[in-house]
Coordinates of C-alpha atoms and ligand atoms in Angstrom, one line a residue:
Chain A
X1 CA -13.7 -11.5 20.0
X2 CA -16.7 -9.3 18.6
X3 CA -17.2 -6.4 20.8
X4 CA -15.2 -3.3 21.9
X5 CA -15.4 -2.7 25.6
X6 CA -17.3 0.8 26.1
X7 CA -16.5 2.7 29.2
X8 CA -18.6 4.8 31.3
X9 CA -16.7 8.2 32.9
X10 CA -19.4 10.1 34.2
X11 CA -21.4 12.0 31.8
X12 CA -19.0 10.5 29.1
X13 CA -18.4 7.4 27.3
X14 CA -14.7 6.2 26.3
X15 CA -14.0 3.9 24.0
X16 CA -10.4 2.6 23.5
X17 CA -9.7 0.8 20.2
X18 CA -6.5 -1.5 20.6
X19 CA -7.1 -3.8 17.6
X20 CA -7.5 -3.7 13.9
X21 CA -11.1 -3.4 13.1
X22 CA -12.4 -5.4 10.5
X23 CA -15.8 -4.6 9.4
X24 CA -18.0 -6.5 11.7
X25 CA -16.4 -4.9 14.9
X26 CA -16.8 -1.9 13.5
X27 CA -20.2 -1.8 12.9
X28 CA -20.8 -3.4 16.1
X29 CA -19.1 -0.3 17.7
X30 CA -21.2 1.9 15.9
X31 CA -24.5 0.2 17.3
X32 CA -23.2 -0.3 20.6
X33 CA -22.2 3.3 21.0
X34 CA -25.2 4.7 20.0
X35 CA -27.1 2.4 21.7
X36 CA -25.2 3.2 25.4
X37 CA -25.6 6.8 24.5
X38 CA -29.5 6.5 24.1
X39 CA -29.3 4.2 27.6
X40 CA -27.4 6.4 29.8
X41 CA -27.8 9.9 28.3
X42 CA -24.1 10.7 27.7
X43 CA -23.2 14.2 26.9
X44 CA -20.1 13.0 25.1
X45 CA -18.1 10.0 23.5
X46 CA -14.2 9.9 23.5
X47 CA -12.6 7.5 20.9
X48 CA -9.4 6.8 21.7
X49 CA -7.8 5.6 18.4
X50 CA -4.0 6.1 19.5
X51 CA -3.4 2.7 18.8
X52 CA -5.1 2.2 15.6
X53 CA -2.3 2.6 12.5
X54 CA -4.8 2.3 9.7
X55 CA -7.9 4.2 9.1
X56 CA -9.7 3.2 5.6
X57 CA -12.6 5.1 3.9
X58 CA -14.7 2.5 5.6
X59 CA -13.4 3.1 9.2
X60 CA -13.4 7.3 8.9
X61 CA -17.3 6.5 7.8
X62 CA -17.8 4.9 11.2
X63 CA -16.3 7.5 13.2
X64 CA -18.0 10.3 11.1
X65 CA -21.5 8.1 11.3
X66 CA -21.0 7.8 15.2
X67 CA -20.3 11.8 15.8
X68 CA -23.3 12.5 13.3
X69 CA -26.0 9.9 15.3
X70 CA -24.6 11.1 18.8
X71 CA -25.3 14.7 18.2
X72 CA -28.7 14.1 17.2
X73 CA -28.9 12.2 20.8
X74 CA -27.1 16.0 22.0
X75 CA -23.7 14.0 22.4
X76 CA -20.5 15.6 21.0
X77 CA -17.7 13.1 19.9
X78 CA -14.0 13.6 20.3
X79 CA -11.7 11.5 18.1
X80 CA -8.2 11.8 20.2
X81 CA -4.6 10.2 19.4
X82 CA -4.4 9.7 16.0
X83 CA -1.3 9.1 14.7
X84 CA 0.7 11.3 12.5
X85 CA 0.8 9.0 9.7
X86 CA -2.6 7.9 9.9
X87 CA -3.7 11.6 9.6
X88 CA -1.4 12.4 6.9
X89 CA -2.6 9.6 4.9
X90 CA -6.4 10.4 5.5
X91 CA -5.7 13.9 4.1
X92 CA -4.1 12.5 1.2
X93 CA -7.1 10.1 0.7
X94 CA -9.3 12.9 1.0
X95 CA -11.3 12.0 4.1
X96 CA -10.7 15.3 7.0
X97 CA -13.8 13.8 9.2
X98 CA -15.7 17.0 8.9
X99 CA -18.1 17.2 12.2
X100 CA -15.5 15.2 14.3
X101 CA -13.8 17.1 16.9
X102 CA -10.4 15.8 17.6
X103 CA -7.8 16.3 20.6
X104 CA -4.0 15.0 21.2
X105 CA -5.2 13.0 24.0
X106 CA -7.7 11.4 26.0
X107 CA -7.1 14.2 28.7
X108 CA -7.3 16.8 26.3
X109 CA -10.7 15.5 24.7
X110 CA -12.4 15.3 28.0
X111 CA -11.3 18.9 28.8
X112 CA -12.6 19.7 25.2
X113 CA -16.0 18.2 25.8
X114 CA -16.4 19.7 29.4
X115 CA -15.7 23.1 27.3
X116 CA -18.6 22.0 24.9
X117 CA -20.9 20.7 27.6
X118 CA -20.5 23.8 30.0
X119 CA -21.5 26.1 27.0
X120 CA -24.2 24.2 26.3
X121 CA -25.2 24.0 30.0
X122 CA -24.7 27.6 30.4
X123 CA -25.6 29.9 27.4
X124 CA -24.8 33.0 29.9
X125 CA -21.2 32.0 29.7
X126 CA -18.9 33.3 26.9
X127 CA -17.4 30.9 24.9
X128 CA -13.8 31.6 24.9
X129 CA -12.6 30.1 21.9
X130 CA -15.3 31.2 19.3
X131 CA -15.5 29.0 16.6
X132 CA -12.3 27.1 16.9
X133 CA -14.0 23.4 16.6
X134 CA -13.0 21.4 14.3
X135 CA -15.9 21.4 12.3
Chain B
X1 CA 36.7 -17.4 -32.7
X2 CA 36.6 -13.9 -33.6
X3 CA 39.5 -11.7 -34.1
X4 CA 38.8 -9.2 -31.1
X5 CA 37.9 -11.8 -28.4
X6 CA 41.2 -13.7 -29.4
X7 CA 43.2 -10.3 -29.1
X8 CA 41.8 -9.5 -25.7
X9 CA 42.4 -13.0 -24.4
X10 CA 45.9 -13.2 -25.9
X11 CA 47.3 -9.6 -25.3
X12 CA 45.6 -8.8 -22.3
X13 CA 48.6 -8.2 -20.2
X14 CA 49.5 -5.8 -22.8
X15 CA 46.4 -4.0 -23.5
X16 CA 45.9 -3.7 -19.7
X17 CA 49.7 -2.2 -19.6
X18 CA 48.9 0.4 -22.5
X19 CA 45.2 1.4 -21.0
X20 CA 46.5 1.9 -17.7
X21 CA 49.4 4.2 -19.4
X22 CA 46.5 5.9 -21.0
X23 CA 44.6 6.8 -18.0
X24 CA 47.3 7.7 -15.8
X25 CA 48.9 9.7 -18.4
X26 CA 45.8 11.9 -18.5
X27 CA 46.6 14.7 -16.4
X28 CA 43.0 15.2 -15.3
X29 CA 42.8 11.8 -13.5
X30 CA 42.5 12.6 -9.7
X31 CA 44.7 10.2 -8.0
X32 CA 43.4 11.8 -5.0
X33 CA 40.1 10.3 -5.8
X34 CA 41.1 6.6 -6.9
X35 CA 43.9 4.8 -6.1
X36 CA 46.4 2.9 -8.4
X37 CA 45.7 -0.6 -7.2
X38 CA 42.0 -0.1 -7.5
X39 CA 42.3 1.5 -10.5
X40 CA 43.9 -1.5 -12.1
X41 CA 42.1 -4.0 -10.4
X42 CA 38.5 -2.7 -12.0
X43 CA 40.5 -2.5 -15.5
X44 CA 41.7 -5.9 -15.6
X45 CA 38.0 -7.1 -14.3
X46 CA 36.5 -5.2 -17.4
X47 CA 39.0 -6.4 -19.9
X48 CA 38.4 -9.7 -18.7
X49 CA 34.6 -9.4 -19.1
X50 CA 34.8 -8.0 -22.1
X51 CA 36.6 -11.0 -23.7
X52 CA 34.1 -13.3 -22.6
X53 CA 31.4 -11.4 -23.8
X54 CA 32.9 -11.0 -27.1
X55 CA 34.0 -14.4 -27.7
X56 CA 29.9 -15.2 -28.3
X57 CA 30.8 -13.2 -31.4
X58 CA 27.9 -10.7 -30.5
X59 CA 29.7 -7.5 -31.1
X60 CA 27.2 -4.7 -31.7
X61 CA 24.2 -5.3 -29.0
X62 CA 25.3 -4.8 -25.5
X63 CA 21.9 -5.3 -23.9
X64 CA 22.1 -8.9 -23.8
X65 CA 22.8 -11.5 -21.0
X66 CA 26.6 -11.9 -22.0
X67 CA 27.1 -8.2 -21.8
X68 CA 25.7 -8.0 -18.6
X69 CA 28.7 -7.8 -16.6
X70 CA 30.8 -5.7 -18.4
X71 CA 28.0 -3.1 -18.3
X72 CA 27.5 -3.9 -14.8
X73 CA 31.1 -3.1 -13.8
X74 CA 31.0 0.1 -16.0
X75 CA 27.7 1.3 -14.4
X76 CA 29.2 0.5 -10.9
X77 CA 32.2 2.6 -11.9
X78 CA 30.5 5.0 -13.2
X79 CA 28.0 5.7 -10.3
X80 CA 30.7 5.4 -8.0
X81 CA 32.9 8.1 -9.9
X82 CA 29.8 10.4 -9.8
X83 CA 29.3 9.7 -6.2
X84 CA 33.0 10.7 -5.8
X85 CA 32.6 14.1 -7.6
X86 CA 34.5 13.0 -10.5
X87 CA 33.9 15.1 -13.8
X88 CA 32.2 13.5 -17.0
X89 CA 35.3 14.3 -18.6
X90 CA 37.0 11.9 -16.3
X91 CA 34.6 9.4 -16.0
X92 CA 34.0 8.9 -19.8
X93 CA 37.8 8.9 -20.6
X94 CA 38.1 5.5 -18.3
X95 CA 36.1 3.8 -21.4
X96 CA 37.4 5.7 -24.2
X97 CA 40.8 5.7 -23.4
X98 CA 40.3 1.4 -23.8
X99 CA 39.5 2.1 -27.1
X100 CA 42.8 3.4 -27.8
X101 CA 44.8 0.6 -26.0
X102 CA 43.0 -1.9 -28.0
X103 CA 43.2 0.0 -30.9
X104 CA 47.1 0.2 -30.9
X105 CA 47.5 -3.4 -30.3
X106 CA 45.3 -4.3 -33.1
X107 CA 47.3 -2.0 -35.5
X108 CA 50.8 -3.8 -34.2
X109 CA 49.1 -7.2 -35.1
X110 CA 47.2 -6.3 -38.2
X111 CA 49.9 -3.9 -40.0
X112 CA 50.3 -6.1 -42.4
X113 CA 46.6 -6.7 -43.4
X114 CA 45.3 -3.3 -43.8
X115 CA 41.6 -4.7 -44.7
X116 CA 41.1 -6.7 -41.5
X117 CA 42.9 -4.0 -39.8
X118 CA 40.0 -1.6 -40.9
X119 CA 37.4 -3.9 -40.2
X120 CA 38.4 -5.0 -36.9
X121 CA 39.2 -1.2 -35.8
X122 CA 35.7 -0.4 -37.0
X123 CA 33.9 -3.1 -34.7
X124 CA 35.8 -2.2 -31.8
X125 CA 35.1 1.5 -31.9
X126 CA 31.7 0.9 -32.3
X127 CA 31.2 -1.6 -29.4
X128 CA 33.0 0.7 -27.1
X129 CA 31.1 3.6 -28.0
X130 CA 28.4 1.8 -27.2
X131 CA 29.7 1.2 -24.0
X132 CA 30.9 4.8 -23.5
X133 CA 27.1 5.5 -23.6
X134 CA 26.2 3.7 -20.8
X135 CA 28.9 5.6 -18.6
X136 CA 27.3 8.5 -19.5
X137 CA 23.9 7.2 -18.5
X138 CA 25.2 5.9 -15.4
X139 CA 27.1 8.9 -14.6
X140 CA 24.1 11.2 -15.2
X141 CA 22.0 8.8 -12.9
X142 CA 24.4 9.0 -10.3
X143 CA 24.8 12.6 -10.0
X144 CA 20.8 12.7 -10.0
X145 CA 21.2 10.6 -7.0
X146 CA 23.4 12.8 -5.4
X147 CA 21.2 15.9 -6.1
X148 CA 18.3 14.2 -4.5
X149 CA 20.1 12.9 -1.3
X150 CA 20.9 16.9 -1.3
X151 CA 17.4 18.1 -1.9
X152 CA 16.2 15.8 0.9
X153 CA 18.9 17.3 3.3
X154 CA 17.9 20.7 2.4
X155 CA 14.6 20.2 3.1
X156 CA 15.1 18.4 6.2
X157 CA 16.8 21.3 7.7
X158 CA 15.1 24.3 6.3
X159 CA 11.8 23.3 8.0
X160 CA 12.7 23.3 11.6
X161 CA 9.9 23.1 13.9
X162 CA 10.4 25.8 16.8
X163 CA 8.6 25.7 20.1
X164 CA 8.1 29.4 20.8
X165 CA 5.9 28.6 23.9
X166 CA 4.1 25.9 26.2
X167 CA 1.7 24.2 23.7
X168 CA 2.5 26.6 20.9
X169 CA 4.8 25.4 17.7
X170 CA 5.9 28.0 14.9
X171 CA 7.3 26.4 11.7
X172 CA 9.0 29.5 9.3
X173 CA 8.9 27.9 5.9
X174 CA 11.2 29.7 3.7
X175 CA 11.5 28.8 -0.3
X176 CA 8.9 27.0 -2.6
X177 CA 6.4 24.6 -0.9
X178 CA 6.4 21.6 -3.4
X179 CA 4.9 17.9 -2.7
X180 CA 7.9 16.6 -1.4
X181 CA 8.6 19.4 0.9
X182 CA 5.0 19.3 2.0
X183 CA 5.3 15.8 3.3
X184 CA 8.7 16.6 5.1
X185 CA 6.8 19.6 6.9
X186 CA 3.5 17.6 7.4
X187 CA 5.9 14.9 9.2
X188 CA 8.0 17.0 11.4
X189 CA 5.2 19.3 12.3
X190 CA 2.9 16.3 13.1
X191 CA 5.8 14.4 15.0
X192 CA 6.5 17.6 17.2
X193 CA 2.9 18.0 18.1
X194 CA 3.3 14.5 19.4
X195 CA 6.3 14.9 21.4
X196 CA 5.4 18.3 22.9
X197 CA 1.7 18.0 23.6
X198 CA 1.5 21.1 21.4
X199 CA -2.3 21.9 20.6
X200 CA -1.2 25.1 18.1
X201 CA 1.1 25.4 15.2
X202 CA 1.6 28.6 13.3
X203 CA 2.9 28.0 10.0
X204 CA 4.5 31.4 9.1
X205 CA 4.9 31.4 5.1
X206 CA 6.8 35.1 4.8
X207 CA 9.6 33.1 3.5
X208 CA 7.4 31.6 0.6
X209 CA 8.1 33.5 -2.7
X210 CA 4.8 32.9 -4.1
X211 CA 1.5 31.2 -3.3
X212 CA -0.1 29.5 -6.5
X213 CA -2.8 27.3 -6.3
X214 CA -0.9 24.2 -5.9
X215 CA 0.9 25.6 -2.7
X216 CA -2.2 26.8 -1.3
X217 CA -3.4 23.1 -1.4
X218 CA -0.2 22.0 0.1
X219 CA -1.0 24.7 2.8
X220 CA -4.5 23.3 3.5
X221 CA -3.7 19.7 3.5
X222 CA -1.1 20.6 6.4
X223 CA -3.7 22.3 7.9
X224 CA -6.1 19.4 7.9
X225 CA -3.9 17.0 8.8
X226 CA -3.1 19.2 12.3
X227 CA -6.8 19.1 12.9
X228 CA -7.0 15.4 12.6
X229 CA -4.4 15.2 15.2
X230 CA -6.5 17.6 17.5
X231 CA -4.4 20.5 17.4
X232 CA -4.9 23.9 15.8
X233 CA -2.9 25.6 12.9
X234 CA -2.6 29.3 12.1
X235 CA -1.3 30.5 8.7
X236 CA 0.6 33.7 9.1
X237 CA 3.1 35.8 7.1
X238 CA 0.7 36.5 4.3
X239 CA 1.6 39.8 2.4
X240 CA -0.4 41.6 0.2
X241 CA 0.6 39.9 -3.1
X242 CA -0.3 36.8 -1.6
X243 CA -3.8 37.8 -0.2
X244 CA -4.2 39.2 -3.7
X245 CA -3.3 35.8 -5.7
X246 CA -5.3 33.8 -3.1
X247 CA -8.6 35.9 -3.9
X248 CA -7.7 36.0 -7.8
X249 CA -7.3 32.0 -7.8
X250 CA -10.7 31.6 -6.0
X251 CA -8.7 29.6 -3.4
X252 CA -11.1 29.4 -0.3
X253 CA -9.2 29.9 3.0
X254 CA -12.3 30.7 4.9
X255 CA -12.1 27.6 7.5
X256 CA -8.4 28.5 8.2
X257 CA -7.2 31.1 10.6
X258 CA -4.8 33.4 9.0
X259 CA -2.7 36.4 10.1
X260 CA -0.7 38.9 8.4
X261 CA 2.2 38.6 10.8
X262 CA 4.3 36.1 12.8
X263 CA 3.2 38.3 15.8
X264 CA 0.1 38.4 15.6
X265 CA -0.3 34.9 14.9
X266 CA 1.5 34.8 18.4
X267 CA -1.3 37.2 19.9
X268 CA -3.9 34.9 18.8
X269 CA -2.3 31.9 19.9
X270 CA -1.8 33.1 23.1
X271 CA -5.4 34.2 23.4
X272 CA -6.3 31.0 22.7
X273 CA -4.4 29.6 25.1
X274 CA -5.7 31.8 27.8
X275 CA -2.1 33.7 28.0
X276 CA -2.0 37.3 28.5
X277 CA 0.9 39.5 27.3
X278 CA 1.4 42.8 29.1
X279 CA 3.9 45.7 29.8
X280 CA 5.1 46.4 33.0
X281 CA 5.3 50.3 32.8
X282 CA 8.2 50.9 35.2
X283 CA 10.6 49.2 32.8
X284 CA 11.1 48.6 29.0
X285 CA 10.6 45.0 29.2
X286 CA 7.7 43.1 29.5
X287 CA 6.1 39.9 31.1
X288 CA 4.0 37.3 30.2
X289 CA 1.9 36.2 32.7
X290 CA -0.5 32.9 32.4
Chain C
X1 CA 15.8 5.3 -25.1
X2 CA 18.8 3.7 -23.8
X3 CA 17.7 4.2 -20.3
X4 CA 14.8 1.7 -21.0
X5 CA 17.3 -1.2 -22.0
X6 CA 19.9 -1.1 -19.4
X7 CA 19.4 -3.9 -16.8
X8 CA 19.2 -1.1 -14.3
X9 CA 16.0 0.3 -15.3
X10 CA 14.4 -2.8 -16.0
X11 CA 11.8 -4.2 -13.3
X12 CA 12.9 -6.9 -11.1
X13 CA 10.5 -9.0 -9.1
X14 CA 12.2 -10.3 -6.1
X15 CA 9.6 -11.9 -4.1
X16 CA 5.9 -13.3 -5.4
X17 CA 2.9 -14.3 -3.1
X18 CA -0.7 -14.6 -3.7
X19 CA -3.8 -13.7 -1.3
X20 CA -7.2 -15.1 -1.8
X21 CA -9.6 -12.3 -0.2
X22 CA -12.9 -13.8 -0.2
X23 CA -14.6 -12.6 3.3
X24 CA -14.1 -9.6 5.4
X25 CA -12.1 -11.2 7.8
X26 CA -9.4 -11.3 5.2
X27 CA -8.5 -8.2 4.9
X28 CA -6.6 -7.7 8.3
X29 CA -4.4 -10.4 7.7
X30 CA -3.7 -9.4 4.3
X31 CA -3.2 -5.6 5.4
X32 CA -0.8 -7.5 8.0
X33 CA 1.0 -8.9 5.1
X34 CA 1.7 -5.9 3.3
X35 CA 2.8 -4.4 6.5
X36 CA 5.3 -7.2 6.9
X37 CA 6.5 -6.8 3.1
X38 CA 7.0 -2.8 3.4
X39 CA 8.8 -3.3 6.5
X40 CA 11.3 -5.8 5.2
X41 CA 12.4 -3.2 2.4
X42 CA 12.7 -0.6 4.9
X43 CA 9.6 1.5 3.8
X44 CA 8.8 4.6 6.3
X45 CA 6.0 4.6 8.3
X46 CA 4.0 7.0 6.5
X47 CA 4.7 5.2 3.3
X48 CA 3.7 1.9 4.7
X49 CA 0.6 3.6 6.1
X50 CA -0.1 5.5 2.6
X51 CA 0.3 1.9 0.8
X52 CA -1.7 -0.3 3.3
X53 CA -4.5 2.4 3.4
X54 CA -5.0 2.6 -0.7
X55 CA -4.9 -1.6 -0.3
X56 CA -7.6 -1.9 2.2
X57 CA -9.5 0.5 -0.1
X58 CA -9.1 -1.8 -3.4
X59 CA -9.8 -5.5 -1.2
X60 CA -12.9 -3.7 0.3
X61 CA -14.1 -2.9 -3.2
X62 CA -13.2 -6.6 -4.5
X63 CA -15.2 -7.8 -1.7
X64 CA -18.0 -5.3 -1.9
X65 CA -18.4 -5.1 -5.8
X66 CA -16.9 -8.5 -7.0
X67 CA -17.5 -10.9 -4.5
X68 CA -13.9 -11.1 -3.3
X69 CA -10.8 -12.0 -5.7
X70 CA -6.9 -12.7 -5.4
X71 CA -4.1 -10.5 -4.5
X72 CA -0.7 -10.8 -5.7
X73 CA 1.9 -9.2 -3.4
X74 CA 5.4 -8.7 -4.8
X75 CA 8.5 -7.2 -3.6
X76 CA 10.3 -5.2 -6.7
X77 CA 13.4 -3.5 -7.9
X78 CA 13.8 -0.6 -10.1
X79 CA 17.2 1.7 -10.6
X80 CA 18.2 0.1 -7.5
X81 CA 15.2 1.5 -5.4
X82 CA 12.8 -1.3 -4.0
X83 CA 9.1 -1.3 -3.7
X84 CA 5.9 -3.0 -3.5
X85 CA 3.5 -4.1 -6.1
X86 CA 0.2 -5.4 -5.3
X87 CA -2.1 -6.4 -8.1
X88 CA -5.8 -6.7 -7.4
X89 CA -7.5 -9.2 -9.5
X90 CA -11.2 -10.1 -9.4
X91 CA -14.1 -11.6 -11.7
X92 CA -16.7 -9.4 -10.8
X93 CA -19.1 -7.2 -12.9
X94 CA -16.3 -5.1 -14.1
X95 CA -16.8 -1.4 -14.4
X96 CA -18.5 0.3 -17.4
X97 CA -17.2 3.8 -17.1
X98 CA -13.3 3.5 -15.6
X99 CA -13.0 7.6 -15.6
X100 CA -16.2 8.2 -13.8
X101 CA -15.3 5.5 -11.3
X102 CA -12.1 6.9 -10.7
X103 CA -13.6 10.6 -9.8
X104 CA -13.9 11.7 -6.2
X105 CA -17.2 11.1 -4.8
X106 CA -18.6 8.9 -7.6
X107 CA -20.2 5.8 -6.2
X108 CA -22.7 3.5 -7.0
X109 CA -22.5 1.6 -3.4
X110 CA -24.1 4.6 -1.6
X111 CA -20.6 5.5 0.0
X112 CA -18.2 8.5 -0.1
X113 CA -16.7 7.3 -3.9
X114 CA -13.1 7.9 -1.9
X115 CA -11.5 4.6 -2.4
X116 CA -10.4 4.4 -5.8
X117 CA -9.4 8.1 -6.1
X118 CA -7.9 8.0 -3.1
X119 CA -6.1 5.1 -3.3
X120 CA -4.4 6.6 -6.5
X121 CA -3.4 9.5 -4.9
X122 CA -1.9 7.4 -1.9
X123 CA 0.5 5.4 -4.1
X124 CA 3.5 6.1 -6.9
X125 CA 1.9 4.1 -9.5
X126 CA -1.7 3.3 -10.2
X127 CA -3.4 1.4 -13.0
X128 CA -6.8 0.0 -13.5
X129 CA -8.3 -2.5 -16.2
X130 CA -11.7 -3.1 -15.8
X131 CA -13.6 -5.7 -18.6
X132 CA -17.4 -5.5 -17.9
X133 CA -18.7 -8.6 -17.3
X134 CA -15.3 -10.1 -16.9
X135 CA -13.7 -8.6 -14.2
X136 CA -11.5 -5.5 -12.8
X137 CA -7.6 -5.7 -12.3
X138 CA -6.2 -2.9 -10.3
X139 CA -2.2 -2.7 -9.7
X140 CA -0.6 -0.5 -7.5
X141 CA 3.4 0.1 -6.9
X142 CA 4.6 2.0 -3.7
X143 CA 8.6 2.8 -4.0
X144 CA 10.3 2.6 -0.8
X145 CA 11.1 6.3 -0.4
X146 CA 7.7 7.1 -1.6
X147 CA 8.6 8.6 -5.1
Ligands
ATP301 N1 -13.6 -4.4 -8.3 C1 -14.9 -3.7 -8.3 N2 -15.6 -4.4 -9.3 C2 -16.5 -3.8 -9.8 N3 -16.8 -2.6 -9.7 C3 -15.9 -1.8 -8.8 C4 -14.9 -2.3 -8.3 N4 -14.4 -1.0 -7.7 C5 -14.9 -0.2 -7.8 N5 -15.7 -0.2 -8.5 C6 -17.4 0.7 -8.9 O1 -16.6 2.2 -8.7 C7 -16.9 2.6 -8.0 C8 -16.3 3.8 -7.1 O2 -15.3 3.0 -6.2 P1 -14.5 3.7 -5.0 O3 -14.1 2.6 -4.2 O4 -13.9 5.1 -5.6 O5 -15.9 4.2 -4.3 P2 -16.8 3.5 -3.4 O6 -16.1 2.1 -3.0 O7 -18.1 3.6 -4.1 O8 -17.0 4.2 -2.0 P3 -15.9 4.2 -0.7 O9 -14.6 3.3 -1.4 O10 -15.5 5.7 -0.6 O11 -16.6 3.4 0.6 C9 -17.8 1.8 -6.7 O12 -19.1 2.8 -6.9 C10 -18.4 0.8 -7.9 O13 -19.3 0.8 -8.7
MG302 MG1 -14.3 1.9 -2.5

């Protein structure tokens, strides 16, 4: 298996990572996601990592890259479902995923994305959570 | 074969009896903590081990393979006694009273040969003194284990995670926040975030006596880990002197939401969750509406 | 002094195993093997995750800078506490300035420079030995209770 399936859900793309990624797979994911964002004009990317038990600096960098690249193409990225042990380890490693939004689960991630995009679509509307994003 | 090994083998019964008497005569021995039979069995085993070890001719270096079984038995006894709450004296007496028992038998046997007696007594004492060091070493190690375990338990019970409202957790931290404690705080908090699906956590540090750069670092780590999971952290209970030290130490908390009191943190959390708190005018009570 | 000499303070190697790391596909099976070993000694999930993440950083370095190498995986015991010791050995170019390589943010590979210092923070014991032109050996130990 060399590719991770990407699901299109309305204006968003959803990726559920279910296997331990080796480097090739992770790099493919980065490429595939970015070209999907560009092709579909998606406004948000949800990456569900609740089944991932190890995130090292390589994997962390890929997540960061996806977020930065998507942002340039006007899409926000939310990483959802990180396991507690993974979060504790990443902090100790020194990787806090600056610039990547996070949410507890897919549902809350969607909400967050809708919020972000809603604000961007309608500048009149007041942002109700001023700057409580994760960057 | 050397004299002591011989003595230990041939006069084992006599030595054991005398040793047991010495031990039991010791007013301090806690027979509530160890039974007579248990004591006899251990003592018997130790003398046999010692007889085998000394028969090698090595009488001073106890860190050799032939002494392993003896050291093992002694360590086990000391560790067990440390855990059971024996005093160091009671634990040390165990092997020291064997010294007395062997000496008595030696004296009887070599009363006619003072030179031999002198030499053998010196050797015996040296050997048993060495062995008593093992006892103290392991006794202290045993106590350290007990202390470590208790510290863990205290840490565990002193970091409760409270569900104050739907989606809002509060974690009052009382006492110093060292790295072991931070670990437990983080684990408990993150687990609870997953279990309750909460998106806001309030860390209240009013009970933390002092915040230095290390404690601040621990707090920052906890906040970062919470964010990675997809929840927000508010730190409350920042007293005036804590604010002062934080600024003086040049610690940057600007990315972290901080509040002076738990009440104001709660208020912030409510507004983040779009919950409104207001008074009902006819009563003294208040109502919470969403 | 005496503590060092008693049998209980000596580190005892209980099991020993070697794995060759030559391609990136070897990383996942290697991590699984570390997971297996640490589960076997009853290490907590958080400590397992820290150990495996550190190990992952070190094999990546081995692949990236030294064209691979081998890892010795051991379960060890000291003071009645068990742990996992991993020894990463490669015959790559070595590191000229180890102190510099151990700093957060230093990288010759246009990367984050977090691997070595991060791995050190994640495990209980960390030792690095590198001879330019001969290779690099990194040894890490993580105890069951993580201290
Ligand atoms: N096994 C090795 N052989 C030779 N050089 C090494 C080895 N491991 C590390 N280095 C050197 O040490 C530097 C720092 O390593 P470190 O793992 O900390 O960062 P990195 O690999 O550059 O970035 P990151 O791990 O964050 O992706 C590397 O850039 C490399 O120059
Ligand atoms: Mg690296």
